[in-house]
PDB file of C-alpha atoms in Angstrom:
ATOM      1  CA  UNK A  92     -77.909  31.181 -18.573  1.00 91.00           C
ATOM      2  CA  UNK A  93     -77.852  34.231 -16.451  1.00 92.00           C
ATOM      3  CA  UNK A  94     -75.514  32.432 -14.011  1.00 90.00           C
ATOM      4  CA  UNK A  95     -73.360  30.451 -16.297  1.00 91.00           C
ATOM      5  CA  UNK A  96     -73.336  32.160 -19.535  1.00 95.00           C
ATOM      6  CA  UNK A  97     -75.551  31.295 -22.360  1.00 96.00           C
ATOM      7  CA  UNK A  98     -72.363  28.569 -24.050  1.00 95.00           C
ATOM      8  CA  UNK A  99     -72.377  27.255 -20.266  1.00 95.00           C
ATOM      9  CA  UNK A 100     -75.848  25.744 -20.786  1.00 95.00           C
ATOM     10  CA  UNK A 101     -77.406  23.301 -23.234  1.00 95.00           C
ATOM     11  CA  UNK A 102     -80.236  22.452 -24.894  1.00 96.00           C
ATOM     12  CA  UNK A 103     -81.387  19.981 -22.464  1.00 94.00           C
ATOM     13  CA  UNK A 104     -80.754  21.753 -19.511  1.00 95.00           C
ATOM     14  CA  UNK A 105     -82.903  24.634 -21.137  1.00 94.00           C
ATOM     15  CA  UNK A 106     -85.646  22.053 -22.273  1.00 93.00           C
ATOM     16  CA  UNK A 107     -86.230  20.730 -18.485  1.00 94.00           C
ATOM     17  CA  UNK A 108     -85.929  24.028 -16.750  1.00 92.00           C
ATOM     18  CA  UNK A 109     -88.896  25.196 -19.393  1.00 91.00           C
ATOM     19  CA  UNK A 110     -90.596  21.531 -18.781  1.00 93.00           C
ATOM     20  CA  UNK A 111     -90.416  20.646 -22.371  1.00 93.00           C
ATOM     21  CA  UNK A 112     -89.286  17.951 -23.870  1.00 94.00           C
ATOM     22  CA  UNK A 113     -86.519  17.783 -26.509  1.00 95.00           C
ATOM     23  CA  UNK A 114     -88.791  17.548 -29.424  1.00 94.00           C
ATOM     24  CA  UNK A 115     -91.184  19.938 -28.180  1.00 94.00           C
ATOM     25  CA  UNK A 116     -87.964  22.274 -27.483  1.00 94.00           C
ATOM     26  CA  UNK A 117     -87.081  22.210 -31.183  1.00 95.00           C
ATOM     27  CA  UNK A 118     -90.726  22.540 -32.440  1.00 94.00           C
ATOM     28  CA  UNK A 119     -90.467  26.062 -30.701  1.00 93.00           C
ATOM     29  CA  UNK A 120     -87.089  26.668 -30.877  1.00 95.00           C
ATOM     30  CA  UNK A 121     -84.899  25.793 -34.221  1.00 96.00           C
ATOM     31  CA  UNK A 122     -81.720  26.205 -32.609  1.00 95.00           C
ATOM     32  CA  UNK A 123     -80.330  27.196 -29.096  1.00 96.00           C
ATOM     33  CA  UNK A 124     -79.634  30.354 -30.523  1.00 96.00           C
ATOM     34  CA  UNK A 125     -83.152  31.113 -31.319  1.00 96.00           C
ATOM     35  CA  UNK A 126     -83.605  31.147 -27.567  1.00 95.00           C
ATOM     36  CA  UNK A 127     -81.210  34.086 -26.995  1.00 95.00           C
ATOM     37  CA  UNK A 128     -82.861  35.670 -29.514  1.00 97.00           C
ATOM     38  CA  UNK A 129     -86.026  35.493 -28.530  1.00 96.00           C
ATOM     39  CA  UNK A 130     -84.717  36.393 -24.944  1.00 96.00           C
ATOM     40  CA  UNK A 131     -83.331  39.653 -26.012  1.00 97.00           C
ATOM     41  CA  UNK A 132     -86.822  39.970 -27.957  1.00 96.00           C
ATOM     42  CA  UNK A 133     -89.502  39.101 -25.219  1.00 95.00           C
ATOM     43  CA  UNK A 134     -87.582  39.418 -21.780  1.00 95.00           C
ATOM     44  CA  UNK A 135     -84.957  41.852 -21.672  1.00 97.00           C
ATOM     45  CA  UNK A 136     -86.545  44.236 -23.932  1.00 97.00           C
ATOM     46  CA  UNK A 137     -89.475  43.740 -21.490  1.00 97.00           C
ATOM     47  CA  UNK A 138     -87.452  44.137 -18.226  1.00 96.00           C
ATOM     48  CA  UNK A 139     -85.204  47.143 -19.833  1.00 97.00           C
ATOM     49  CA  UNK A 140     -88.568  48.553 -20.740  1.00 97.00           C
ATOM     50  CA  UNK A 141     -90.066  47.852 -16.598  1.00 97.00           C
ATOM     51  CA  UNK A 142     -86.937  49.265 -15.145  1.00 96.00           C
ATOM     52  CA  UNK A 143     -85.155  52.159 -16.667  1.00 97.00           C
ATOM     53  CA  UNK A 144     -88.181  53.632 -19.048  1.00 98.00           C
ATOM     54  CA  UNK A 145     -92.155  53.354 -17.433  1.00 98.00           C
ATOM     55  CA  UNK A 146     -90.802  54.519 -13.710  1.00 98.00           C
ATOM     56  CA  UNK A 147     -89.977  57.907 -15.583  1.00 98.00           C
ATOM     57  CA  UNK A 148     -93.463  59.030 -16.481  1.00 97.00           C
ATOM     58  CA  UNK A 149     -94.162  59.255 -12.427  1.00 97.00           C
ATOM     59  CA  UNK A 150     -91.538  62.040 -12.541  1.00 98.00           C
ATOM     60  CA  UNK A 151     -92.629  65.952 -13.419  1.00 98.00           C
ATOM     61  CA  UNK A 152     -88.517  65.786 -13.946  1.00 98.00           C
ATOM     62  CA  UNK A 153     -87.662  63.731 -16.038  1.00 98.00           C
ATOM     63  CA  UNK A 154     -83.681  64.180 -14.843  1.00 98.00           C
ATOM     64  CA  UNK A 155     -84.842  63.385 -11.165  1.00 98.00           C
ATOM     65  CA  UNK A 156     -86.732  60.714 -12.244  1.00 98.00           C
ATOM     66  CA  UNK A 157     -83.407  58.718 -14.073  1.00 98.00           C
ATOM     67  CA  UNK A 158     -81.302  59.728 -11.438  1.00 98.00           C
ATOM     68  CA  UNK A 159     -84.386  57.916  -8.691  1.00 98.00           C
ATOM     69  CA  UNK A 160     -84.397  55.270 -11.167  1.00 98.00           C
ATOM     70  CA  UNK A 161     -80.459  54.715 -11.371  1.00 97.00           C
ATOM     71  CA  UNK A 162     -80.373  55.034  -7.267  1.00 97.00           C
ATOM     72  CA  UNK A 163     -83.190  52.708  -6.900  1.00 96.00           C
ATOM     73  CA  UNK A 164     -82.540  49.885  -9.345  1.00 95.00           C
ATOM     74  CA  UNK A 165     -79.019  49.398  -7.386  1.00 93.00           C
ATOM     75  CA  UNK A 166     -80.304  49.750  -3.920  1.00 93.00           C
ATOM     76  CA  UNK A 167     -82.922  47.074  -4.998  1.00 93.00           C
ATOM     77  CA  UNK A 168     -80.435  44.936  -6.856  1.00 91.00           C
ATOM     78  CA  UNK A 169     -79.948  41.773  -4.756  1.00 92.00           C
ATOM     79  CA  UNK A 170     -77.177  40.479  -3.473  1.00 89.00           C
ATOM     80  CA  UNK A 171     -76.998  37.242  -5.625  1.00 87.00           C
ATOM     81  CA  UNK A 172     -76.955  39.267  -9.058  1.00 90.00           C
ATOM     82  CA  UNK A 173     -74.347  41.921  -7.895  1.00 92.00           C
ATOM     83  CA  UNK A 174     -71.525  39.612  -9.441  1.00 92.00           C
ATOM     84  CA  UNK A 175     -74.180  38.561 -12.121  1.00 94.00           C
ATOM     85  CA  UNK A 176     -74.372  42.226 -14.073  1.00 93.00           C
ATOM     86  CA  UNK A 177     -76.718  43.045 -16.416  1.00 94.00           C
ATOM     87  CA  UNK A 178     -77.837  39.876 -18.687  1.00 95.00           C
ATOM     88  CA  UNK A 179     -78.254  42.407 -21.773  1.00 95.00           C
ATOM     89  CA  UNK A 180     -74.686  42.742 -21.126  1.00 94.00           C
ATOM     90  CA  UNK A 181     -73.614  39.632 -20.069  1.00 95.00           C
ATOM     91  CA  UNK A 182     -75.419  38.199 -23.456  1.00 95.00           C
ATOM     92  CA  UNK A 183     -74.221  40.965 -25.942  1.00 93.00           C
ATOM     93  CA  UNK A 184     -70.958  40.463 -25.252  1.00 93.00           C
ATOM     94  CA  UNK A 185     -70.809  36.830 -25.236  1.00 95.00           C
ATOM     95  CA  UNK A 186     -72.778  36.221 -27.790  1.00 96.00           C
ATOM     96  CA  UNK A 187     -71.908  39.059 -30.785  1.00 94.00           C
ATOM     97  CA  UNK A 188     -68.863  38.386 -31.881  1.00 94.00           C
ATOM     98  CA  UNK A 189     -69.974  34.578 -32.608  1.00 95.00           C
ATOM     99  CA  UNK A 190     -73.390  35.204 -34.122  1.00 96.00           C
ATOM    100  CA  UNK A 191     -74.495  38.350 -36.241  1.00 96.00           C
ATOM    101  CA  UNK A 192     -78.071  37.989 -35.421  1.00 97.00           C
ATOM    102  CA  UNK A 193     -76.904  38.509 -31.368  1.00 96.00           C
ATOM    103  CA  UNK A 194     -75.396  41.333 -32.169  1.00 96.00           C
ATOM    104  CA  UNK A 195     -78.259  42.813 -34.570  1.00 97.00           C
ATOM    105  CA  UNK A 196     -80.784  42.257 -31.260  1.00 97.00           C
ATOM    106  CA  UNK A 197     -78.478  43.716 -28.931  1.00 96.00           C
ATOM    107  CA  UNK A 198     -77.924  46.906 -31.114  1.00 96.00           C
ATOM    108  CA  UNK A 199     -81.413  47.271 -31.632  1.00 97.00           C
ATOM    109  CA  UNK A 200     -82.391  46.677 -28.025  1.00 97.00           C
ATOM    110  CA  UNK A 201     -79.815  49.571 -26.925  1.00 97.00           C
ATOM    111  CA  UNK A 202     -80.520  51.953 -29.509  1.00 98.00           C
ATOM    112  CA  UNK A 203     -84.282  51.292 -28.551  1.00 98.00           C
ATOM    113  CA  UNK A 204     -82.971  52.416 -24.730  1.00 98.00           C
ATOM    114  CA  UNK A 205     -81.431  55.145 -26.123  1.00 98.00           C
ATOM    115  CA  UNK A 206     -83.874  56.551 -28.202  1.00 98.00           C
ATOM    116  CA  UNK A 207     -86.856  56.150 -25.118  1.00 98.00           C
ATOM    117  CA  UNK A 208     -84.234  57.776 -23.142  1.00 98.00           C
ATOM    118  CA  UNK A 209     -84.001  60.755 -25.696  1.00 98.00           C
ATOM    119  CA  UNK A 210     -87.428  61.017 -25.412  1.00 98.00           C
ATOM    120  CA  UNK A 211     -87.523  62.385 -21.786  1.00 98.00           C
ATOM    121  CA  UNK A 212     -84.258  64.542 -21.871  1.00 98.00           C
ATOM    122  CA  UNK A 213     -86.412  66.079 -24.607  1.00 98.00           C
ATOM    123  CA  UNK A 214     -89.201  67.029 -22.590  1.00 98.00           C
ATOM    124  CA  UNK A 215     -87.060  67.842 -19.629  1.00 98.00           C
ATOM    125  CA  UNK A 216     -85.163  70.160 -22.655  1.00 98.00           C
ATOM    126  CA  UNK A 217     -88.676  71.304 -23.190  1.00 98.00           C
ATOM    127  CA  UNK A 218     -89.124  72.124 -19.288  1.00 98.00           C
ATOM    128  CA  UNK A 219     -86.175  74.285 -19.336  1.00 98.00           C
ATOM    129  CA  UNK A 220     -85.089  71.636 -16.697  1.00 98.00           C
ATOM    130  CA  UNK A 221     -81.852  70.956 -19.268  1.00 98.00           C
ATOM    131  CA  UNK A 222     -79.670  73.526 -20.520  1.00 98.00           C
ATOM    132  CA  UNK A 223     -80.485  74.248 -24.248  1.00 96.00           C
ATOM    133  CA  UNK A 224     -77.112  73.363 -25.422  1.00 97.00           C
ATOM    134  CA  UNK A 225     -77.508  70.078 -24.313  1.00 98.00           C
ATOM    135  CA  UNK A 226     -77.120  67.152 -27.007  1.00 98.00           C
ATOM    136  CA  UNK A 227     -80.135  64.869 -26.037  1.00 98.00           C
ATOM    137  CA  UNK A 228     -78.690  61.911 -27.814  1.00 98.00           C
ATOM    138  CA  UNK A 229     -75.037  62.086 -26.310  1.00 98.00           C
ATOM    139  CA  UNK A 230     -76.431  62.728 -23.054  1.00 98.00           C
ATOM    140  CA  UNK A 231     -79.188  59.421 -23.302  1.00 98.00           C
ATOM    141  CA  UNK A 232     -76.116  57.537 -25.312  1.00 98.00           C
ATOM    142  CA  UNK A 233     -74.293  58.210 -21.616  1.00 98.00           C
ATOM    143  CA  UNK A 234     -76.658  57.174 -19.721  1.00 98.00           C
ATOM    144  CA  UNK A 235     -77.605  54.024 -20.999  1.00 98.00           C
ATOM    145  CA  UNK A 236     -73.840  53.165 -20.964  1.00 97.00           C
ATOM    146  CA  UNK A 237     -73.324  54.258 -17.472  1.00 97.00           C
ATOM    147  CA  UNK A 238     -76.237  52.291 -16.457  1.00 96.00           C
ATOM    148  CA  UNK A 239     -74.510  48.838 -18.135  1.00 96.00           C
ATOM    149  CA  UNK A 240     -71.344  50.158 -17.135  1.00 95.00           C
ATOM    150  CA  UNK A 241     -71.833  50.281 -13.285  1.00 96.00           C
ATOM    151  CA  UNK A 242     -73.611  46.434 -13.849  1.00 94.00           C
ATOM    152  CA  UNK A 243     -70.470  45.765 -15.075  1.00 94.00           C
ATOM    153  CA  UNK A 244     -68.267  46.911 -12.425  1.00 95.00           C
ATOM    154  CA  UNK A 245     -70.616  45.608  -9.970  1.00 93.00           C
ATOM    155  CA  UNK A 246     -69.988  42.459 -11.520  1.00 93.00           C
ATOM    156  CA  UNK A 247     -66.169  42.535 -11.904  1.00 95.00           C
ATOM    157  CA  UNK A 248     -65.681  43.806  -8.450  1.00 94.00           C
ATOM    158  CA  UNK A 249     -68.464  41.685  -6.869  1.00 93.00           C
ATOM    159  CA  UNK A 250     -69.044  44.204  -4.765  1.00 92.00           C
ATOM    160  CA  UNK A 251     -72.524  46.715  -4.373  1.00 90.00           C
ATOM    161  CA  UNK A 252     -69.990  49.473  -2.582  1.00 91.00           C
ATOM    162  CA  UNK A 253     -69.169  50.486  -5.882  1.00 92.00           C
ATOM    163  CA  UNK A 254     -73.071  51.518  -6.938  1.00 93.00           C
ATOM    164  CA  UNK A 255     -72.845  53.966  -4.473  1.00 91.00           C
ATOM    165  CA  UNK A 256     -69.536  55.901  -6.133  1.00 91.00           C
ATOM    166  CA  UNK A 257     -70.794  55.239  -9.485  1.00 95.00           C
ATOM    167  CA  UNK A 258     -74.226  56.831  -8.028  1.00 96.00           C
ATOM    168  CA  UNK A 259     -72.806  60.137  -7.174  1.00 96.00           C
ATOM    169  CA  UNK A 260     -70.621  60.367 -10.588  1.00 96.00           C
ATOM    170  CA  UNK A 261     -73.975  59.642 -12.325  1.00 98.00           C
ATOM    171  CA  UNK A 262     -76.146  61.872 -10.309  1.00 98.00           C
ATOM    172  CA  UNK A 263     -73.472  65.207 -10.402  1.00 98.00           C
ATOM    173  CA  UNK A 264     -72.898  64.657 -14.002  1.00 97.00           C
ATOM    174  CA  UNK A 265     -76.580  64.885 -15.163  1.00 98.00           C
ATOM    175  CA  UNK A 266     -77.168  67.652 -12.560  1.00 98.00           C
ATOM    176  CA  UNK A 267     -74.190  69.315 -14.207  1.00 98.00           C
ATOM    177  CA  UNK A 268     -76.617  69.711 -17.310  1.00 98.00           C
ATOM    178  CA  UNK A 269     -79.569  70.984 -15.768  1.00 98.00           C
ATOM    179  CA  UNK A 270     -80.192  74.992 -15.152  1.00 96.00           C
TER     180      UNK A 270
END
């Protein structure tokens, strides 16, 4: 799915990568769909969760610690996924404009980001580490998007140059709200 787009594969092809059978495919499954959702559910709320939330709480800065976190995730990227992007992405917008319930997930699994990224502007708010006038919300609304954004353009460009300019516009703009 990740390399062909979740209408690129079929049932079968999903049943023998996951060693099941056909039947036992659709006792777990009712629909192909079902297994998007339940990807959005179980695995990318997971790896969202892994990558861009838990590596904060080893940071006394919470603003260093998404900036280290943005730098890190796209040094570590490999090669084969740079014209990949983000599956979140890649699945969202495939997927949302065909089938409500895709686009319920997706919303729900982004505001989720957003709202775990709120949490730490708030204490770096709390820190004094952020200026007081800054809007939490817009600021972890931004990030989030500039995180899937730069997948994206990774993607389109198929080329990992482009994490390192994105980096620096990321990293100066967030500094930009700190005392």
């Amino acid at each position: 799915m990740y390399q062909n787009g979740f209408q690129g594969v079929g049932v079968r092809e999903i049943a023998q990568k996951a060693n099941l059978t056909i039947g036992a495919f659709f006792y777990h499954f009712p629909t192909k769909n079902h297994v998007g959702y339940a990807i959005i559910d179980e695995f990318l709320s997971q790896g969202i969760w892994d990558r861009w939330i838990l590596p904060l709480k080893n940071f006394d800065d919470p603003v260093e610690g998404i900036i280290r976190t943005f730098e890190k995730t796209f040094e570590e990227w490999p090669d084969e996924f740079v014209s990949r992007g983000c599956p979140l992405n890649n699945l969202g917008q495939e997927m949302s404009a065909i089938d409500p319930e895709f686009q319920k997930k997706a919303k729900e699994l982004l505001s989720s980001w957003f709202q775990k990224t709120k949490t730490y502007l708030d204490l770096a708010k709390k820190k004094k580490i952020l200026k007081t006038k800054t809007d939490t919300m817009k600021l972890a609304e931004f990030i989030v998007t500039f995180q899937e954004a730069t997948f994206a353009m990774g993607k389109v460009m198929n080329d990992r140059k482009v994490y390192d300019s994105l980096y620096l516009s990321f990293r100066d703009h967030l500094l930009n709200h700190c005392n």
